[in-house]
Amino acid sequence: MAAKILPAGNLQSWIDKLVARYEVFAPVEGSGSSSFKPVKTGQSPALDVRTDVPPKGIIFKQVEKLLTYSTGESGVEVTETPVKETAKVIFGIRPCDARAFALTDKVFVESEMPEAKYTERRKQTAVITVGCTEACKTCFCTSVGGSPAERAGDVYMIDLGDKYLVEALTSTGEKMLEAGKGLLSDAKADDEAAARKTSDEVAESIKKMRVPDAKALDGLFTDEAFWNSLSEKCLSCGACTFLCPTCYCFDVRDEGSVQQGERYRRWDSCMFFQYNRAAGGHNPRDQHWKRMRQRMLHKFSYFVANTGEYSCVGCGRCIRSCPVSYDLREFLEKSFHATSSEHLDFKAELPSESEELEACDVPVGGKSSKTGVGSDV
């Protein structure tokens, strides 16, 4: 779809037109933290801010009532909480967070049993992505399949100084641009070239990490010393999981009595001891290093095996928010070296000094011939 130009002076007018039609969420700086909040007419979003809290809670609610139940003479009566969603717009999301929605869609929308509430919210929500014009020190999106200029969401736009280059990526995105009719004009080749130049410079400024092969990483499953070394300073506070845009662990609890009550779904964390405890008290991940192993293997091995994608977008929030400065990039670096040594260790394939060397059979001119020691070639 043809790119458009939105003068910077028209940005607020476009947002106000969207606010008139939809419930619009945008980056807002609060006291002590920044997050996506509903904005009103005339309220300017903090588009330059990398929010501390990702926008995943707009779609995947932190706490959500699933049903009510009651018991009576006719038995147990269950009433599901109806799905009532209004049309929403998430404005000013970064490419990494937009990519995160695409990843969690694989779990809640594209699975054999789609989750109704999440699916309906995704249908009702348009995503307007703002490309990055600079990278944070903790960004590593380019190492996990992303890009600071990834066309993710329904609309992609990037700041060119006194104007924005704007592209509709879907039919929903075209509706968003239609709301700004009269505010946009056709982009020129120079505008698109300037956008590419900015995006390329940002991508080049991000250090590229070497990510371990998913299957080889799974080979570290029984290496207790490796996982212990990674989990030594982790507090298991769960901040990394709650602020991760791709983490979706949840717990389901009933509140009330045997006669009547309500069932809720709440965010949970695989880093919590209680999360892994099963009925009867057994806990397959009763030690810290086992929970760390589960978190990392899920993101960089299991999810890859199931979907072909990492369950990480390289936003860096887990690094910025960790109270003990645990850096996930350290895990990528250490695990890459640990698994690479497995690939490069050909010692087992070499014959020992006492082993008699043998020739190999190879096809030559349609016939099988010996090559190497004792060969006839």
Coordinates of C-alpha atoms in Angstrom, one line a residue:
M1 CA 0.0 0.0 0.0
A2 CA 1.3 3.4 -0.9
A3 CA 3.1 5.3 1.8
K4 CA 1.7 8.7 3.0
I5 CA 3.1 11.7 4.7
L6 CA 1.7 13.1 7.9
P7 CA 3.1 16.6 8.8
A8 CA 4.1 16.6 12.5
G9 CA 1.7 19.4 13.0
N10 CA -1.2 17.2 12.0
L11 CA -0.3 14.3 14.3
Q12 CA -2.6 15.5 17.2
S13 CA -5.5 16.1 14.8
W14 CA -5.2 12.5 13.5
I15 CA -5.1 11.1 17.1
D16 CA -8.1 13.2 18.0
K17 CA -10.1 11.9 15.0
L18 CA -9.2 8.3 16.2
V19 CA -10.2 9.2 19.7
A20 CA -13.6 10.3 18.4
R21 CA -14.2 6.9 16.8
Y22 CA -12.3 4.4 19.0
E23 CA -10.9 3.9 22.5
V24 CA -7.3 4.9 22.0
F25 CA -4.4 3.7 24.1
A26 CA -1.0 5.4 23.8
P27 CA 2.3 5.7 25.8
V28 CA 1.8 7.9 28.8
E29 CA 4.4 8.8 31.4
G30 CA 3.2 8.3 35.0
S31 CA 4.8 8.9 38.3
G32 CA 7.7 6.4 38.4
S33 CA 6.8 4.4 35.4
S34 CA 5.4 4.7 31.9
S35 CA 2.7 2.5 30.2
F36 CA -0.1 2.5 27.7
K37 CA -3.2 4.3 28.9
P38 CA -6.4 5.6 27.3
V39 CA -5.9 9.1 26.0
K40 CA -8.5 11.8 25.6
T41 CA -9.0 14.5 22.9
G42 CA -6.1 16.9 22.9
Q43 CA -3.9 14.7 25.0
S44 CA -0.5 14.2 23.4
P45 CA 1.0 10.7 23.8
A46 CA 4.6 10.3 24.9
L47 CA 5.7 8.7 21.6
D48 CA 9.5 9.1 22.4
V49 CA 9.1 7.0 25.6
R50 CA 10.0 3.3 25.7
T51 CA 7.3 2.3 28.2
D52 CA 8.3 0.4 31.3
V53 CA 5.1 -1.7 31.0
P54 CA 4.3 -3.4 27.7
P55 CA 0.8 -3.0 26.2
K56 CA 0.0 -6.8 26.5
G57 CA -2.5 -6.2 29.3
I58 CA -4.8 -4.4 26.9
I59 CA -5.4 -7.7 25.1
F60 CA -4.3 -10.3 27.7
K61 CA -5.9 -9.0 30.9
Q62 CA -3.8 -9.2 34.1
V63 CA -7.0 -10.3 35.9
E64 CA -10.1 -11.5 34.2
K65 CA -13.3 -13.1 35.3
L66 CA -14.1 -16.2 33.3
L67 CA -17.3 -17.5 34.8
T68 CA -19.7 -17.6 37.8
Y69 CA -21.0 -20.8 39.3
S70 CA -23.7 -21.8 41.8
T71 CA -25.1 -25.0 43.1
G72 CA -28.8 -25.7 43.7
E73 CA -31.3 -28.5 43.6
S74 CA -30.9 -28.9 39.8
G75 CA -27.1 -29.2 40.2
V76 CA -24.2 -26.9 39.3
E77 CA -25.1 -23.9 37.1
V78 CA -22.2 -22.2 35.2
T79 CA -22.5 -18.9 33.4
E80 CA -19.6 -17.8 31.3
T81 CA -18.6 -14.1 31.4
P82 CA -19.8 -12.7 28.1
V83 CA -17.2 -11.2 25.7
K84 CA -18.1 -7.5 25.3
E85 CA -15.4 -5.6 23.5
T86 CA -15.4 -2.2 22.0
A87 CA -13.2 -1.1 19.0
K88 CA -9.8 0.0 20.3
V89 CA -6.6 1.4 18.9
I90 CA -3.1 1.0 20.4
F91 CA -1.2 4.0 19.1
G92 CA 2.5 4.4 19.2
I93 CA 3.5 0.8 19.9
R94 CA 7.1 -0.2 19.1
P95 CA 7.8 -2.8 16.5
C96 CA 9.0 -5.3 19.2
D97 CA 5.7 -5.0 21.1
A98 CA 3.7 -5.3 17.9
R99 CA 5.7 -8.4 17.1
A100 CA 4.9 -9.7 20.6
F101 CA 1.2 -9.7 19.9
A102 CA 1.8 -11.7 16.7
L103 CA 3.7 -14.3 18.9
T104 CA 1.0 -14.6 21.6
D105 CA -1.6 -14.9 18.8
K106 CA 0.0 -18.2 18.0
V107 CA -0.9 -19.4 21.5
F108 CA -4.4 -17.8 22.0
V109 CA -5.7 -17.4 18.4
E110 CA -4.0 -19.8 16.1
S111 CA -4.1 -22.8 18.3
E112 CA -6.5 -25.8 17.9
M113 CA -8.6 -24.3 20.8
P114 CA -8.6 -20.5 20.4
E115 CA -9.2 -18.5 23.6
A116 CA -12.4 -16.5 23.0
K117 CA -11.8 -13.4 25.0
Y118 CA -8.2 -12.8 23.8
T119 CA -9.3 -13.5 20.2
E120 CA -12.2 -11.1 20.3
R121 CA -10.0 -8.3 21.7
R122 CA -7.4 -8.9 18.9
K123 CA -10.2 -8.6 16.3
Q124 CA -11.4 -5.4 17.8
T125 CA -8.0 -3.8 18.3
A126 CA -6.0 -1.9 15.6
V127 CA -2.3 -1.6 16.2
I128 CA -0.4 1.5 15.0
T129 CA 3.3 1.0 15.1
V130 CA 6.0 3.7 15.4
G131 CA 9.4 2.6 14.0
C132 CA 12.5 3.4 16.2
T133 CA 14.7 6.3 15.3
E134 CA 17.2 5.3 18.0
A135 CA 17.9 2.2 20.0
C136 CA 18.3 1.7 23.8
K137 CA 21.4 0.1 25.2
T138 CA 19.3 -2.9 26.2
C139 CA 17.7 -3.4 22.8
F140 CA 18.5 -6.6 20.9
C141 CA 15.5 -7.1 18.6
T142 CA 17.8 -7.8 15.6
S143 CA 19.2 -10.9 17.3
V144 CA 15.8 -12.6 17.7
G145 CA 14.2 -12.1 14.3
G146 CA 12.9 -8.5 14.7
S147 CA 13.9 -5.1 13.4
P148 CA 13.5 -1.5 14.6
A149 CA 11.6 -1.0 11.3
E150 CA 9.6 -4.2 11.2
R151 CA 6.2 -3.8 9.5
A152 CA 4.1 -5.3 12.3
G153 CA 0.6 -4.3 13.2
D154 CA -2.0 -2.5 11.0
V155 CA -0.2 0.8 10.4
Y156 CA 3.6 1.5 10.4
M157 CA 4.9 5.0 10.8
I158 CA 8.3 6.6 11.4
D159 CA 9.3 10.1 12.5
L160 CA 11.3 12.0 9.9
G161 CA 11.7 15.1 11.9
D162 CA 9.0 17.5 10.7
K163 CA 6.8 14.8 9.3
Y164 CA 5.9 11.1 9.6
L165 CA 6.0 8.5 6.9
V166 CA 2.8 6.4 7.3
E167 CA 1.9 3.1 5.7
A168 CA -1.3 1.0 6.0
L169 CA -0.3 -2.6 6.4
T170 CA -3.8 -4.2 6.5
S171 CA -7.4 -3.3 5.6
T172 CA -7.8 -2.3 9.3
G173 CA -4.9 0.0 8.8
E174 CA -6.5 1.6 5.8
K175 CA -9.5 2.5 8.0
M176 CA -7.1 4.2 10.4
L177 CA -5.7 6.3 7.6
E178 CA -9.2 7.0 6.3
A179 CA -9.9 8.6 9.7
G180 CA -7.1 11.0 9.0
K181 CA -8.3 11.9 5.5
G182 CA -7.3 15.4 4.6
L183 CA -4.3 15.3 7.0
L184 CA -2.1 13.1 4.8
S185 CA -0.5 13.4 1.4
D186 CA 1.3 11.0 -0.9
A187 CA 4.9 10.2 0.1
K188 CA 7.8 10.9 -2.3
A189 CA 10.7 8.7 -3.1
D190 CA 13.0 10.9 -1.0
D191 CA 10.7 10.4 2.0
E192 CA 10.9 6.6 1.8
A193 CA 14.7 6.8 1.2
A194 CA 15.1 8.9 4.3
A195 CA 13.0 6.4 6.3
R196 CA 15.1 3.5 5.1
K197 CA 18.3 5.4 6.0
T198 CA 17.1 6.1 9.5
S199 CA 16.0 2.5 10.0
D200 CA 19.3 1.1 8.7
E201 CA 21.3 3.3 11.0
V202 CA 19.3 2.3 14.0
A203 CA 19.6 -1.4 13.1
E204 CA 23.3 -1.1 12.7
S205 CA 23.6 0.5 16.1
I206 CA 22.2 -2.5 17.8
K207 CA 24.7 -5.1 18.9
K208 CA 23.9 -8.5 17.2
M209 CA 23.9 -11.4 19.6
R210 CA 24.6 -15.0 18.7
V211 CA 21.6 -17.0 19.7
P212 CA 22.1 -20.7 20.4
D213 CA 20.5 -23.3 18.1
A214 CA 17.2 -24.4 19.7
K215 CA 17.9 -28.1 19.5
A216 CA 21.4 -27.8 20.8
L217 CA 20.1 -25.6 23.6
D218 CA 17.7 -28.4 24.7
G219 CA 20.8 -30.6 24.9
L220 CA 21.9 -28.6 28.0
F221 CA 18.7 -29.8 29.8
T222 CA 20.7 -32.0 32.2
D223 CA 23.6 -29.6 32.8
E224 CA 22.8 -28.6 36.3
A225 CA 26.0 -26.6 36.8
F226 CA 25.2 -24.5 33.7
W227 CA 21.7 -23.6 34.9
N228 CA 22.9 -23.0 38.5
S229 CA 25.5 -20.5 37.3
L230 CA 22.7 -18.6 35.5
S231 CA 20.3 -18.5 38.4
E232 CA 22.8 -17.6 41.2
K233 CA 21.8 -14.0 41.5
C234 CA 18.2 -14.2 40.4
L235 CA 15.7 -13.4 43.1
S236 CA 12.7 -15.1 41.4
C237 CA 10.8 -11.9 41.9
G238 CA 9.0 -12.4 38.6
A239 CA 9.5 -8.8 37.3
C240 CA 11.0 -10.0 34.1
T241 CA 8.0 -12.2 33.3
F242 CA 5.3 -9.7 34.2
L243 CA 7.0 -7.0 32.1
C244 CA 7.8 -9.4 29.2
P245 CA 5.5 -8.7 26.3
T246 CA 5.6 -12.4 25.2
C247 CA 5.2 -14.1 28.6
Y248 CA 1.7 -15.5 29.1
C249 CA 1.8 -17.8 32.1
F250 CA -1.5 -17.7 34.0
D251 CA -3.2 -19.3 36.9
V252 CA -7.0 -20.0 37.3
R253 CA -8.6 -19.6 40.7
D254 CA -12.1 -19.9 42.2
E255 CA -13.2 -17.3 44.7
G256 CA -16.3 -17.8 46.8
S257 CA -17.7 -20.9 48.4
V258 CA -18.7 -24.4 47.3
Q259 CA -22.3 -23.1 46.8
Q260 CA -21.4 -20.1 44.6
G261 CA -18.5 -18.1 43.4
E262 CA -16.5 -16.8 40.5
R263 CA -13.5 -18.1 38.5
Y264 CA -10.7 -15.8 37.5
R265 CA -7.6 -16.0 35.3
R266 CA -4.6 -14.1 36.5
W267 CA -1.1 -13.6 35.3
D268 CA 1.4 -15.9 36.9
S269 CA 5.1 -16.6 36.5
C270 CA 7.1 -19.8 35.8
M271 CA 9.8 -18.3 38.0
F272 CA 7.5 -18.7 41.1
F273 CA 7.8 -21.8 43.2
Q274 CA 4.0 -22.1 43.6
Y275 CA 3.4 -22.0 39.8
N276 CA 4.9 -25.4 39.3
R277 CA 3.4 -27.1 42.3
A278 CA 0.9 -29.8 41.4
A279 CA -2.0 -31.3 43.3
G280 CA -0.7 -33.4 46.2
G281 CA 2.2 -31.0 46.7
H282 CA 4.7 -32.5 44.1
N283 CA 6.8 -29.8 42.5
P284 CA 8.8 -30.9 39.4
R285 CA 10.7 -27.5 39.5
D286 CA 11.3 -27.3 43.2
Q287 CA 14.7 -25.8 42.7
H288 CA 15.6 -22.3 41.4
W289 CA 17.8 -23.5 38.6
K290 CA 15.0 -25.7 37.2
R291 CA 12.6 -22.8 37.0
M292 CA 15.3 -20.7 35.2
R293 CA 15.9 -23.6 32.8
Q294 CA 12.2 -23.8 32.0
R295 CA 11.9 -20.1 31.3
M296 CA 14.9 -20.0 29.0
L297 CA 14.2 -23.3 27.2
H298 CA 10.6 -22.2 26.6
K299 CA 11.7 -19.0 25.0
F300 CA 14.6 -20.2 22.9
S301 CA 13.9 -23.9 22.3
Y302 CA 10.4 -25.2 22.9
F303 CA 8.6 -22.2 21.4
V304 CA 10.9 -22.4 18.4
A305 CA 10.2 -26.1 17.9
N306 CA 6.5 -25.4 18.0
T307 CA 6.2 -22.2 16.0
G308 CA 9.6 -21.5 14.3
E309 CA 9.9 -18.2 16.3
Y310 CA 11.7 -17.2 19.5
S311 CA 9.4 -16.2 22.4
C312 CA 11.4 -13.1 22.8
V313 CA 11.4 -9.8 20.9
G314 CA 14.5 -8.2 22.3
C315 CA 12.7 -5.2 23.9
G316 CA 15.1 -5.3 26.8
R317 CA 12.5 -4.6 29.5
C318 CA 13.6 -7.7 31.5
I319 CA 17.1 -6.2 31.6
R320 CA 16.1 -2.7 32.6
S321 CA 13.6 -3.8 35.3
C322 CA 15.7 -6.5 37.0
P323 CA 16.5 -5.4 40.6
V324 CA 19.8 -7.4 40.5
S325 CA 20.8 -6.4 36.9
Y326 CA 20.4 -9.9 35.5
D327 CA 21.0 -9.5 31.7
L328 CA 19.3 -12.1 29.5
R329 CA 22.0 -11.4 26.9
E330 CA 24.5 -13.1 29.2
F331 CA 22.4 -16.2 29.0
L332 CA 22.4 -16.0 25.1
E333 CA 26.2 -15.5 25.2
K334 CA 26.9 -18.3 27.6
S335 CA 24.5 -20.8 26.1
F336 CA 25.8 -20.1 22.6
H337 CA 29.4 -20.9 23.7
A338 CA 28.2 -23.9 25.7
T339 CA 26.3 -25.3 22.7
S340 CA 28.8 -24.3 20.1
S341 CA 31.5 -26.4 21.9
E342 CA 29.2 -29.4 21.4
H343 CA 29.1 -28.7 17.6
L344 CA 32.8 -28.1 17.3
D345 CA 33.9 -31.1 19.4
F346 CA 35.0 -33.6 16.7
K347 CA 37.2 -35.5 19.2
A348 CA 34.8 -38.3 19.5
E349 CA 34.7 -38.8 15.7
L350 CA 38.5 -39.1 15.4
P351 CA 40.2 -42.5 15.6
S352 CA 42.4 -43.2 18.6
E353 CA 46.1 -43.8 18.3
S354 CA 45.6 -47.5 18.8
E355 CA 42.7 -47.7 16.3
E356 CA 43.5 -49.0 12.9
L357 CA 42.6 -46.5 10.2
E358 CA 40.2 -47.7 7.6
A359 CA 39.5 -46.7 4.0
C360 CA 36.1 -45.3 3.1
D361 CA 33.9 -46.5 0.2
V362 CA 33.1 -43.7 -2.2
P363 CA 31.3 -43.8 -5.6
V364 CA 33.8 -43.1 -8.5
G365 CA 32.6 -43.3 -12.1
G366 CA 29.6 -45.4 -11.2
K367 CA 31.7 -47.9 -9.2
S368 CA 32.5 -48.1 -5.5
S369 CA 36.1 -47.5 -4.7
K370 CA 38.2 -47.2 -1.5
T371 CA 39.7 -43.8 -0.5
G372 CA 41.9 -42.7 2.3
V373 CA 44.3 -45.0 4.2
G374 CA 44.7 -48.3 2.4
S375 CA 42.6 -47.1 -0.5
D376 CA 42.8 -47.9 -4.2
V377 CA 42.1 -44.3 -5.3

